[in-house]
CSV table of C-alpha atoms in Angstrom, one decimal:
chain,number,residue,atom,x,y,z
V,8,UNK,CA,-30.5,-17.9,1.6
V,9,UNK,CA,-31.9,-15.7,-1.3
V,10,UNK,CA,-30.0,-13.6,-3.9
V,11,UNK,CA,-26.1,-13.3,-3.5
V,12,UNK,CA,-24.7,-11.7,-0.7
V,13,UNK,CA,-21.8,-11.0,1.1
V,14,UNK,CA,-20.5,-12.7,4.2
V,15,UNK,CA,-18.8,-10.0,5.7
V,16,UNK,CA,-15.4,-10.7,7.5
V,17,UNK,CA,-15.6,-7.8,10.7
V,18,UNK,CA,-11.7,-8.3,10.5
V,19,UNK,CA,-11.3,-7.4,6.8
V,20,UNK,CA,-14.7,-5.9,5.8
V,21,UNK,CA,-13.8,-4.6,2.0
V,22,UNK,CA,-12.0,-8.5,1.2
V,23,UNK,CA,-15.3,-10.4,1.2
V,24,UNK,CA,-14.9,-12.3,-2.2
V,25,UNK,CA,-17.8,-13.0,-4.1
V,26,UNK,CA,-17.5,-15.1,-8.0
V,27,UNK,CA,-20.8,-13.7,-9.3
V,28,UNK,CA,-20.2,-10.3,-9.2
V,29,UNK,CA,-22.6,-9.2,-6.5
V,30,UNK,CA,-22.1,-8.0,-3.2
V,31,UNK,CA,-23.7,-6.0,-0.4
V,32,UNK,CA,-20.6,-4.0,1.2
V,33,UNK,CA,-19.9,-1.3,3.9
V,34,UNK,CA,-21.5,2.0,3.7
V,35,UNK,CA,-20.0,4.0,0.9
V,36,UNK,CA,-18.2,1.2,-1.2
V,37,UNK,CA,-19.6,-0.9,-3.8
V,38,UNK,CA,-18.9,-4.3,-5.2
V,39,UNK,CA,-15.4,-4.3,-7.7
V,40,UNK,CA,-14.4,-7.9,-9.4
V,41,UNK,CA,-11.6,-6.6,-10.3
V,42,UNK,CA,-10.3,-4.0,-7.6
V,43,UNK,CA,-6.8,-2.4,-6.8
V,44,UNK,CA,-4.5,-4.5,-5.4
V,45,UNK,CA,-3.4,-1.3,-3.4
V,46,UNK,CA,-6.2,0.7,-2.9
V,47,UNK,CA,-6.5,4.3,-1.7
V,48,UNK,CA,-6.2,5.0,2.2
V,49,UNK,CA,-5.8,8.1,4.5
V,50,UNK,CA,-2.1,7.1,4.1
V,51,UNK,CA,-1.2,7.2,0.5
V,52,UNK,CA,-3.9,9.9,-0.3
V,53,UNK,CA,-1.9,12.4,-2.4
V,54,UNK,CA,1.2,10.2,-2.7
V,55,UNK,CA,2.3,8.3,-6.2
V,56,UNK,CA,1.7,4.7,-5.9
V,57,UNK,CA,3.2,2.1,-7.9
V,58,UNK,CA,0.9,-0.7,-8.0
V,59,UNK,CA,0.8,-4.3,-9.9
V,60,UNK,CA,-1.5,-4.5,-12.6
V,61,UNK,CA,-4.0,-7.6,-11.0
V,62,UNK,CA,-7.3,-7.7,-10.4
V,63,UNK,CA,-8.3,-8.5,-6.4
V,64,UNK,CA,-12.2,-8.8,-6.1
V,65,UNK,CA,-13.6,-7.1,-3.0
V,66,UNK,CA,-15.3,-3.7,-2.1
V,67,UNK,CA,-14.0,-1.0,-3.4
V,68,UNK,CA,-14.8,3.0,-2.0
V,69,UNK,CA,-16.9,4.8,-3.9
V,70,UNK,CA,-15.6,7.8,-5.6
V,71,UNK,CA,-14.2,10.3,-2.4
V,72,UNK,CA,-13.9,8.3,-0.4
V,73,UNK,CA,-10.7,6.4,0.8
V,74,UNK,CA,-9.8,3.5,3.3
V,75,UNK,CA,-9.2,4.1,7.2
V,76,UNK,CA,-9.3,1.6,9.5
V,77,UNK,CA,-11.1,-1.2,7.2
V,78,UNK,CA,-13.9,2.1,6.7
V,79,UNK,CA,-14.7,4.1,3.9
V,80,UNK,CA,-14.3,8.0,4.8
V,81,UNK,CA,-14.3,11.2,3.2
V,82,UNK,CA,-10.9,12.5,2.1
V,83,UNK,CA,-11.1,14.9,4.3
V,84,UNK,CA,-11.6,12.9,7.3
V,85,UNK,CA,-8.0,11.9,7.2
V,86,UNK,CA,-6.1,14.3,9.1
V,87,UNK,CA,-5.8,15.9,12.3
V,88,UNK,CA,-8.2,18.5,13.3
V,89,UNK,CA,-6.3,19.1,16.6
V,90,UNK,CA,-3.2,20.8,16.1
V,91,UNK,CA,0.0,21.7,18.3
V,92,UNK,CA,-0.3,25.6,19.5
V,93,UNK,CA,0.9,28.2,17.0
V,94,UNK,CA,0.0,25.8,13.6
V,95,UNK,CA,-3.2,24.9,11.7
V,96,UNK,CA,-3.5,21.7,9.4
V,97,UNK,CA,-3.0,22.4,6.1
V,98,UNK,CA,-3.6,19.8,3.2
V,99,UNK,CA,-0.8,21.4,1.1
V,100,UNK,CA,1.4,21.9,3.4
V,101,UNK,CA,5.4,22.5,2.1
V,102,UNK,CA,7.8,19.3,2.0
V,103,UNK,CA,10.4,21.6,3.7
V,104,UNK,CA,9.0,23.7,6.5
V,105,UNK,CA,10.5,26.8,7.5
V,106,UNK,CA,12.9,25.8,10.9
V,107,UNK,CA,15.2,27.6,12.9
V,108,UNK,CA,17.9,26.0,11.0
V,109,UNK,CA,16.7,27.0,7.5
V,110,UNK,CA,15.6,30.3,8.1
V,111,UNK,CA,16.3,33.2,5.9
V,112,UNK,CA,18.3,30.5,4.0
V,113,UNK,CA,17.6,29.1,0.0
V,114,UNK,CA,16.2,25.6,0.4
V,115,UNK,CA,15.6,23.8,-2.9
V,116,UNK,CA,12.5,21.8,-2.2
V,117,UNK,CA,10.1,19.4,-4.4
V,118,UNK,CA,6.8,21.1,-5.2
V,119,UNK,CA,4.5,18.3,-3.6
V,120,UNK,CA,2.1,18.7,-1.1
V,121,UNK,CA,2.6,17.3,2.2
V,122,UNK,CA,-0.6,17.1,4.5
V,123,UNK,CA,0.0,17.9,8.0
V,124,UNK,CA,0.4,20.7,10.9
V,125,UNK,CA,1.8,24.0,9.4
V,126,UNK,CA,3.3,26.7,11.9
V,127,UNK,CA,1.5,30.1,12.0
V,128,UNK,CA,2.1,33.2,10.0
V,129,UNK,CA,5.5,34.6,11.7
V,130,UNK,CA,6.2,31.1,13.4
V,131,UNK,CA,9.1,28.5,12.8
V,132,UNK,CA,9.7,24.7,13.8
V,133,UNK,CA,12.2,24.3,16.3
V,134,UNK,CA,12.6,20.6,18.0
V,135,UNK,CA,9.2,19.7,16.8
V,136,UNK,CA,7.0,23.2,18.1
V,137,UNK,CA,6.4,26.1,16.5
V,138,UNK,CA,7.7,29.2,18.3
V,139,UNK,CA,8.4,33.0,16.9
V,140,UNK,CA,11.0,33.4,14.7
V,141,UNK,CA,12.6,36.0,16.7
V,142,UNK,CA,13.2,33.4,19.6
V,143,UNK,CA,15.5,31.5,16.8
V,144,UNK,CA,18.9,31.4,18.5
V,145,UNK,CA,21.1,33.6,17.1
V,146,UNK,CA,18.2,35.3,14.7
V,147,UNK,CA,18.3,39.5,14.8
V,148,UNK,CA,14.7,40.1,14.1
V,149,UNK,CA,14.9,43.9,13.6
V,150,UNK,CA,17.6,43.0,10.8
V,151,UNK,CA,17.7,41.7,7.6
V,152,UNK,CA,20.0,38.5,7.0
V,153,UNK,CA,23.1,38.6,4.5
V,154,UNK,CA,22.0,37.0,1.3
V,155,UNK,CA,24.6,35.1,-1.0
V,156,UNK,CA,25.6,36.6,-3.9
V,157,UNK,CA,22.7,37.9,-7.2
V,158,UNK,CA,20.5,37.4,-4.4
V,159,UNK,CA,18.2,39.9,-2.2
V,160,UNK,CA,15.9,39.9,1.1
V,161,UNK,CA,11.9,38.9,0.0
V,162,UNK,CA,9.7,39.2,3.2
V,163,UNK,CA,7.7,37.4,0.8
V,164,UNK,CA,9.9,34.8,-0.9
V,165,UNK,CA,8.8,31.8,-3.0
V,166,UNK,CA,8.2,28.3,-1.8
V,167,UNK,CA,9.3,27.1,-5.2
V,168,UNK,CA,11.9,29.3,-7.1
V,169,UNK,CA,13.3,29.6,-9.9
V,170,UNK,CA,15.8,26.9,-11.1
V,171,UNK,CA,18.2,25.7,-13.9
V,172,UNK,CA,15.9,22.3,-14.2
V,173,UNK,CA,12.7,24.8,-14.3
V,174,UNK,CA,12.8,28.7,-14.5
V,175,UNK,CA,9.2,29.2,-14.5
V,176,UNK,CA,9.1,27.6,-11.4
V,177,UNK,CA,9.0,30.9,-9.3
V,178,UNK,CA,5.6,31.6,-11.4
V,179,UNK,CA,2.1,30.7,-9.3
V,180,UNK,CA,2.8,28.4,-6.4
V,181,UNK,CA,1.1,26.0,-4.4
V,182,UNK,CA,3.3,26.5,-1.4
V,183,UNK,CA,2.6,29.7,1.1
V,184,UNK,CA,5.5,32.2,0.9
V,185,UNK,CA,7.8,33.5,3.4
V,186,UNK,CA,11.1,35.5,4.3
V,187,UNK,CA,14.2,34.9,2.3
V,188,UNK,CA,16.8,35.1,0.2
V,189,UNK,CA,15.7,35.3,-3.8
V,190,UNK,CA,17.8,35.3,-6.7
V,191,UNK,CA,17.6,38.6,-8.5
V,192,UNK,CA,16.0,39.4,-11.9
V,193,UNK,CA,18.0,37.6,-14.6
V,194,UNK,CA,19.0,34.8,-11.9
V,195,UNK,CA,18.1,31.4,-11.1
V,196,UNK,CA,19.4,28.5,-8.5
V,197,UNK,CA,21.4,26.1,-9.3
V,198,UNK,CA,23.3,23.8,-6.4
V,199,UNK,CA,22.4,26.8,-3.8
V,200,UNK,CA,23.9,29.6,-6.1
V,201,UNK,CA,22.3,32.1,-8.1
V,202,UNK,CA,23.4,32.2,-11.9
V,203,UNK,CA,22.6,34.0,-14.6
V,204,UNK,CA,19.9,32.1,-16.7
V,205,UNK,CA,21.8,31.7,-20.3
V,206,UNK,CA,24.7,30.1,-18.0
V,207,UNK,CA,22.4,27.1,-16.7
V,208,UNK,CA,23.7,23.5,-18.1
V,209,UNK,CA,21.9,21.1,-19.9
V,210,UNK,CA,24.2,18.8,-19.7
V,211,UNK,CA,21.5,16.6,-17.5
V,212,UNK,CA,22.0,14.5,-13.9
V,213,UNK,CA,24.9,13.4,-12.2
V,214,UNK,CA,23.6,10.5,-9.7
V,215,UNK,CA,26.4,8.4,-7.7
V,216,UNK,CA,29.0,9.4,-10.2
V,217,UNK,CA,26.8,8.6,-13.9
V,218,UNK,CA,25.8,11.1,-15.9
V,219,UNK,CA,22.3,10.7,-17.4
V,220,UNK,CA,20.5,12.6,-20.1
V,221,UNK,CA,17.4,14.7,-19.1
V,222,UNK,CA,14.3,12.3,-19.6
V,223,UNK,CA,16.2,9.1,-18.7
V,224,UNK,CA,15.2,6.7,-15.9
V,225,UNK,CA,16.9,4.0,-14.5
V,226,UNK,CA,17.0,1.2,-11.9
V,227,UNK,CA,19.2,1.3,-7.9
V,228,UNK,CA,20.0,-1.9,-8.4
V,229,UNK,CA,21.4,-2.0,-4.8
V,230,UNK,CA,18.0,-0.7,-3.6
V,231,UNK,CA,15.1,-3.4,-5.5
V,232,UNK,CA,12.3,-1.3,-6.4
V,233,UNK,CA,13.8,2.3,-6.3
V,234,UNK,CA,13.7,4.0,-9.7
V,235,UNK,CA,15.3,7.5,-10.4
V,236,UNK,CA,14.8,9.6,-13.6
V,237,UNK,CA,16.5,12.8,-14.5
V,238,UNK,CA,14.6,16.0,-15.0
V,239,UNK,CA,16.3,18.7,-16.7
V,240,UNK,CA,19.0,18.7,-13.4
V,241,UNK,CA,17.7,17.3,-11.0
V,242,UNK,CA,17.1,13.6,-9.8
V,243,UNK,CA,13.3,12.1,-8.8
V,244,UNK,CA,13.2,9.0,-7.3
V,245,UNK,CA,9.8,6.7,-6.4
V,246,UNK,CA,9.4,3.4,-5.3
V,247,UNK,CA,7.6,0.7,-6.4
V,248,UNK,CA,5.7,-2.0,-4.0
V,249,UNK,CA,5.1,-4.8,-5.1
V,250,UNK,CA,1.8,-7.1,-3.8
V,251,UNK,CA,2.3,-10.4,-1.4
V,252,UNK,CA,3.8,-13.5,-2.7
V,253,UNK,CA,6.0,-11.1,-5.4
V,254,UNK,CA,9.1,-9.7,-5.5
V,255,UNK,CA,11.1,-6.9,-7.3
V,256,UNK,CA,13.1,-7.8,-10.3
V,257,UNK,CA,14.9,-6.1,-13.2
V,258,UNK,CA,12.5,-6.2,-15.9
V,259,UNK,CA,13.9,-6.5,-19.9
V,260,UNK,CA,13.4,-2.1,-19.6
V,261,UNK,CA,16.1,-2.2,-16.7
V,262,UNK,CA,13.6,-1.0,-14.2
V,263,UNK,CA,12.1,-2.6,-11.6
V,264,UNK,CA,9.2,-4.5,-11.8
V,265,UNK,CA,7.1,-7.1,-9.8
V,266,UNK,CA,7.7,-11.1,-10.4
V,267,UNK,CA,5.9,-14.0,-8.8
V,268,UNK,CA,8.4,-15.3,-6.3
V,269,UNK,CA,9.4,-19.0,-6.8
V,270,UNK,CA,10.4,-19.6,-3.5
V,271,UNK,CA,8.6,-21.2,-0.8
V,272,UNK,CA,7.6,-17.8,1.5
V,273,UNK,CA,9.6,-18.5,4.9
V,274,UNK,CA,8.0,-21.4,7.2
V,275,UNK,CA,6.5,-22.8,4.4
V,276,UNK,CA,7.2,-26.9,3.8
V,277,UNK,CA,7.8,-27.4,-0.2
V,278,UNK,CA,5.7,-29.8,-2.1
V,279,UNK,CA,6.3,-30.0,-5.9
V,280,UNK,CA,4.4,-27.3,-7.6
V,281,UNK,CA,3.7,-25.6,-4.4
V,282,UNK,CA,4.2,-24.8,-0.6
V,283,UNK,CA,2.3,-25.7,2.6
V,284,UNK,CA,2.4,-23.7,6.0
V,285,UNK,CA,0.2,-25.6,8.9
V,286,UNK,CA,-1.1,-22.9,11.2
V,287,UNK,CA,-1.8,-24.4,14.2
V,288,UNK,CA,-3.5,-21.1,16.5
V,289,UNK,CA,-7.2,-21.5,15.7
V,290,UNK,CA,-9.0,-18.8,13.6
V,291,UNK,CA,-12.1,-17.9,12.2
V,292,UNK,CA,-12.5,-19.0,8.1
V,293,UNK,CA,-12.0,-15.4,7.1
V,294,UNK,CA,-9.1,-14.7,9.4
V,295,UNK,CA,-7.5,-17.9,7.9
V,296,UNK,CA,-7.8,-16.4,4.5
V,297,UNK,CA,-6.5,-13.2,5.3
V,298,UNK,CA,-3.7,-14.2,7.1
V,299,UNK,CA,-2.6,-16.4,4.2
V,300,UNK,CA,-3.2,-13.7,1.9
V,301,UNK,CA,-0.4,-11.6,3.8
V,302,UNK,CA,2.2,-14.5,2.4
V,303,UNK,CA,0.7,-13.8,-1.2
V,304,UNK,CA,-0.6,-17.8,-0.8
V,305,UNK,CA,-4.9,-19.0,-0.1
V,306,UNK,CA,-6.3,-21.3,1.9
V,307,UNK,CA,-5.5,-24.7,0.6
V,308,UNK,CA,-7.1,-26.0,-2.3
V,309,UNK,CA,-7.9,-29.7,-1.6
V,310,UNK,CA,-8.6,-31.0,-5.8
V,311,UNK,CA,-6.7,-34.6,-5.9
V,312,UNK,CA,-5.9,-37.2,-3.6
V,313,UNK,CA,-2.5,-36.1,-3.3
V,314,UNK,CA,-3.3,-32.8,-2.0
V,315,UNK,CA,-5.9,-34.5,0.3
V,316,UNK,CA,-3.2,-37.0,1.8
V,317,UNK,CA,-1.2,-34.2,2.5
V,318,UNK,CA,-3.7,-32.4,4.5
V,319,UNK,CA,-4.9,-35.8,5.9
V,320,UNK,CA,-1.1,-36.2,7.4
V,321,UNK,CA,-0.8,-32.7,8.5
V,322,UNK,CA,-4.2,-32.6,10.2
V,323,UNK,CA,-3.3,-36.2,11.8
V,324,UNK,CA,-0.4,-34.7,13.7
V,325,UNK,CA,-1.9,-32.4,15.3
V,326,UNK,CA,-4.1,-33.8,18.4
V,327,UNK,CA,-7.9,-32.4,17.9
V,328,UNK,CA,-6.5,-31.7,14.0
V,329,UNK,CA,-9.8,-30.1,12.8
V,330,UNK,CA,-8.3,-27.6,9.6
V,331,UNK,CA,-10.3,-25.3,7.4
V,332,UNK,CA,-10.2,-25.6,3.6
V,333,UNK,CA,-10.2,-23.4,0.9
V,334,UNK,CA,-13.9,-24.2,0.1
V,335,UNK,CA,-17.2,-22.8,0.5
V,336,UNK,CA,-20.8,-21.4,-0.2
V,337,UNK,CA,-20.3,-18.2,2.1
V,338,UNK,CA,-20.9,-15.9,-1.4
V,339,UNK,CA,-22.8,-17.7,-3.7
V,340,UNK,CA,-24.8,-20.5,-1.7
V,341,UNK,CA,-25.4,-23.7,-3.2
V,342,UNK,CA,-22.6,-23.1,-5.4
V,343,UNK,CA,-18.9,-24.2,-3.7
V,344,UNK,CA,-15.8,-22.5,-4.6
V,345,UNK,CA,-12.4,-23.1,-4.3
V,346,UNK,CA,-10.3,-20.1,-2.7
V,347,UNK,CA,-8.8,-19.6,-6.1
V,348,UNK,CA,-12.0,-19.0,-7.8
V,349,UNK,CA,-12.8,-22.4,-9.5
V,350,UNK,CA,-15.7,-24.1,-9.1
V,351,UNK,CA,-16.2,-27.0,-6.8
V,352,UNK,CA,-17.3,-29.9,-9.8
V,353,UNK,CA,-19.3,-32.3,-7.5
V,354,UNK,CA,-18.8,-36.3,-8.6
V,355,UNK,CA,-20.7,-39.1,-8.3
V,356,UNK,CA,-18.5,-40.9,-5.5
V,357,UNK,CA,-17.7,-37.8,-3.0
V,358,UNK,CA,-14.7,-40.1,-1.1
V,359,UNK,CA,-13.9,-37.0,0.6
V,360,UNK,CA,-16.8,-36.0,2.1
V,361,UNK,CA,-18.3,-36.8,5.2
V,362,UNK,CA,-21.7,-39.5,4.9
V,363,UNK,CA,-24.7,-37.1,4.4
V,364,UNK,CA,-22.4,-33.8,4.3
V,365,UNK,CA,-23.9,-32.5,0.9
V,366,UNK,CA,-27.1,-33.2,1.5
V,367,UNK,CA,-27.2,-32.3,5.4
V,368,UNK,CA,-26.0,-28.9,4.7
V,369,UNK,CA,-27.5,-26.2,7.2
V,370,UNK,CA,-28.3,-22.3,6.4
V,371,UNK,CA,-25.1,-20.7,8.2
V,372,UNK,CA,-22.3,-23.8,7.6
V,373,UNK,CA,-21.2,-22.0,4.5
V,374,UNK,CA,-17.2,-22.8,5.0
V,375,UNK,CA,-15.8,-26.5,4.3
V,376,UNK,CA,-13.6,-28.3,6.8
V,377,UNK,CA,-11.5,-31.7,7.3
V,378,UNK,CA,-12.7,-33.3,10.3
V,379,UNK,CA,-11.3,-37.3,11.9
V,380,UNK,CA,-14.0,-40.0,11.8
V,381,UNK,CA,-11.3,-42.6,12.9
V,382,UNK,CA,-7.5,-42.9,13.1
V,383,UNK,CA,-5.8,-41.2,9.9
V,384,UNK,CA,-9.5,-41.2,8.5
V,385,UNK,CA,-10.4,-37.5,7.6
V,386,UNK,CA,-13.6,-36.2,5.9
V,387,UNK,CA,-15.1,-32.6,4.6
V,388,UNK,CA,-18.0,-31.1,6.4
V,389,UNK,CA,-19.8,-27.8,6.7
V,390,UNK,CA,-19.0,-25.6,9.2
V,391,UNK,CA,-19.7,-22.1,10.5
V,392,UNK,CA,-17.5,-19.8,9.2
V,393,UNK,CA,-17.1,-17.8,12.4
V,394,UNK,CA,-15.7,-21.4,14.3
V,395,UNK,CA,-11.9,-21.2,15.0
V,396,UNK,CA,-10.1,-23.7,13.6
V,397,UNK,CA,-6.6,-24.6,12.8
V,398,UNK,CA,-5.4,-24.0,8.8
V,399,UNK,CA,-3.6,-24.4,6.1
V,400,UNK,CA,-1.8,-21.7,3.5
V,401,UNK,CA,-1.2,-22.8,0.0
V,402,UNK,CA,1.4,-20.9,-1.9
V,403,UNK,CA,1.5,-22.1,-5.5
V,404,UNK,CA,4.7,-21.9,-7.6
C-alpha cells in the first residue's frame, strides 16, 4: 500500500497504533504519539482527573471535542436533551439540589458544577421527580420557615454562602439561588451555625480525629488512591486512577501514586521476567490487543527461542492452536513491528518463519501468526488481521 495509514480497529477506533507518526483517524481527531492515557469523554467532562504521566499513541479528539462511544463529539453532545417534567438540563447544575428534605434548610455544598436535569423555578426533588414545593409534606407555603439563630428568610438565598474556610464565598455564584435561611450581615457558617466573622478558627481540619494545617494534604491509607487536603476548614478529597497493569502505592511525598505492578495480573502463568495468559476464544488481531491492554500486558512478543518454545507449547495444547503474535505491518507496511514498539530486525536464517512467508506476503495479511506445519512444529505467517484466532497476553515485569 502507499503512504502510512491507519488500520482502523471498528472495536477500538481511536487505539490504532501507528510508529511513524502518521495516521488517518475518525472524523474530528488527529493523530497523537504520545496521547493521554485517560483521555476526555462525556463522562469525566468537567470532573478532575488524576492521570499517569505516559504517553499512549493513538487518535486523539481534536480540541472540543470529547470521546463517546469510541466517537469524537462536541461537548455539548453529552447530555440529555430530554428531561423529566418540571426540570431542564443544565450544565452547571448545583452538587446539592434543593429536595423536600433540605428545603428552607442551610446546606454547605462544594461549588462544582454538576451536569444534569435541574427542577424548575418553584420546583423541588422528591423521590427522584420534581414536584411544587408546596406539595412538600409538612411545608406551609403561605409561611415563612423558622431560621436558626443570626440567620433570616432570603427568597433568594445563595447557592454558595458565606463560610469560616471562605467569606467571600457568598459574592458572584455559579449556582442559581433559591429560598432559605442566610446568615445575617457580620455572620458566616461554620458546622451549620452562623458566627460572627472575627470568631471563625484557623486552627485548620479535623479529619478521622487528626488535626491538619490549612494547605496540607495527605494519603487514606486504608482507601489506595484517595487523597484529602485541608482548605482553610474544610476537607477536599479526589482520587487518583491509576492506568492497567499499575497499582496505587505511597510514594516518598506520602501520597498516592501509580507503580508498575510486579505481580502476575490474575490468570496469568509466570515465566521469569514476565507473565503469559493463553486466550483460547478466538478474536480478531485488534480485539486481541485490546483485550490484553485491559490487563496493562500486549500481545506477546516472540524475540528468542525461549519465548518461541513457550508459545510453541502453549499453541501445541490446544487442538487447531493457530495464535496471533504481537507482530505486524498493519501501520507502516513493509516495516514489522513488535506490539511494544521495536522493530522487527529481519536475519539471514528466519527459523521461525514459515518457507516463503516473507517473500509471499499479500496486500491485506498485515498481522503475524504461529501456525503447525507438523507435530510440535510451529511457524510465523501473515494473516488477515480481521481472522479470529486464539492469543496470547504478555505482561512484562
Amino acid at each position: 500500500s502507499s503512504g502510512l495509514t491507519c488500520v482502523i480497529d471498528p472495536g477500538d477506533p481511536l487505539g490504532s497504533f501507528n510508529a511513524a507518526g502518521t495516521c488517518e483517524c475518525p472524523a474530528h481527531s488527529t493523530w497523537n504519539p504520545c496521547g493521554s492515557a485517560c483521555p476526555t469523554t462525556c463522562e469525566t467532562l468537567g470532573t478532575n482527573v488524576i492521570c499517569p504521566e505516559i504517553c499512549v499513541p493513538g487518535c486523539t479528539c481534536d480540541d472540543g471535542y470529547v470521546l463517546k462511544n469510541s466517537s469524537c463529539v462536541l461537548q455539548d453532545q453529552c447530555g440529555e436533551t430530554e428531561c423529566p417534567a418540571h426540570s431542564s438540563w443544565d450544565w452547571c447544575g448545583l452538587a446539592c439540589p434543593t429536595t423536600c428534605e433540605n428545603l428552607g434548610t442551610n446546606v454547605i455544598c462544594p461549588k462544582i458544577c454538576i451536569a444534569g436535569c435541574t427542577c424548575d423555578d418553584g420546583y423541588v426533588l422528591n423521590n427522584g421527580s420534581c414536584i411544587p414545593e408546596d406539595q412538600c409534606e409538612g411545608t406551609e407555603p403561605t409561611s415563612e420557615p423558622p431560621c436558626p439563630p443570626h440567620s433570616e428568610w432570603n427568597e433568594c438565598g445563595s447557592a454558595c454562602p458565606a463560610t469560616c474556610a471562605d467569606p467571600s464565598s457568598a459574592q458572584p455564584c455559579l449556582a442559581v439561588c433559591a429560598p432559605r435561611c442566610v446568615c445575617v450581615d457580620g455572620y458566616v457558617l461554620d458546622d451549620g451555625d452562623c458566627i460572627p466573622v472575627d470568631q471563625c478558627s484557623s486552627d485548620g481540619c479535623d479529619y478521622e480525629g487528626e488535626q491538619y494545617d490549612d494547605g496540607d494534604e495527605w494519603a487514606v491509607r486504608d482507601s489506595p488512591g484517595l487523597v484529602c487536603q485541608c482548605e482553610g476548614t474544610e476537607v477536599v478529597c479526589y482520587v487518583i486512577d491509576c492506568a492497567p497493569g499499575y497499582i496505587h502505592v505511597i510514594g516518598r511525598n506520602g501520597l498516592w501514586t501509580c507503580q508498575r505492578q510486579t505481580q502476575c495480573p490474575e490468570g496469568y502463568l509466570h515465566r521469569p521476567g514476565s507473565c503469559y495468559k493463553l486466550v483460547t476464544t478466538p478474536s480478531s488481531y485488534g480485539a486481541a490487543e485490546q483485550q490484553c491492554f485491559q490487563d496493562g500486558s500486549q500481545l506477546v512478543t516472540a524475540k528468542t527461542k525461549k519465548t518461541y518454545d513457550l508459545i510453541r507449547r502453549a499453541a501445541g495444547s490446544v487442538a487447531g492452536g493457530d495464535v496471533w503474535i504481537g507482530l505486524s505491518d498493519r501501520v507502516t507496511e513493509g516495516t514489522l513491528i513488535w506490539s511494544d514498539g521495536d522493530p522487527y530486525k529481519r536475519r539471514k536464517r528466519n527459523k521461525f518463519w514459515a518457507k516463503r512467508a516473507l517473500r509471499l506476503n499479500l496486500p491485506g495479511n498485515d498481522c503475524v501468526y504461529m501456525s503447525s506445519v507438523r507435530r510440535d512444529k510451529y511457524r510465523w505467517r501473515f494473516g488477515n488481521c480481521d481472522d479470529e484466532r486464539m492469543f496470547i497476553c504478555e505482561f512484562v515485569l
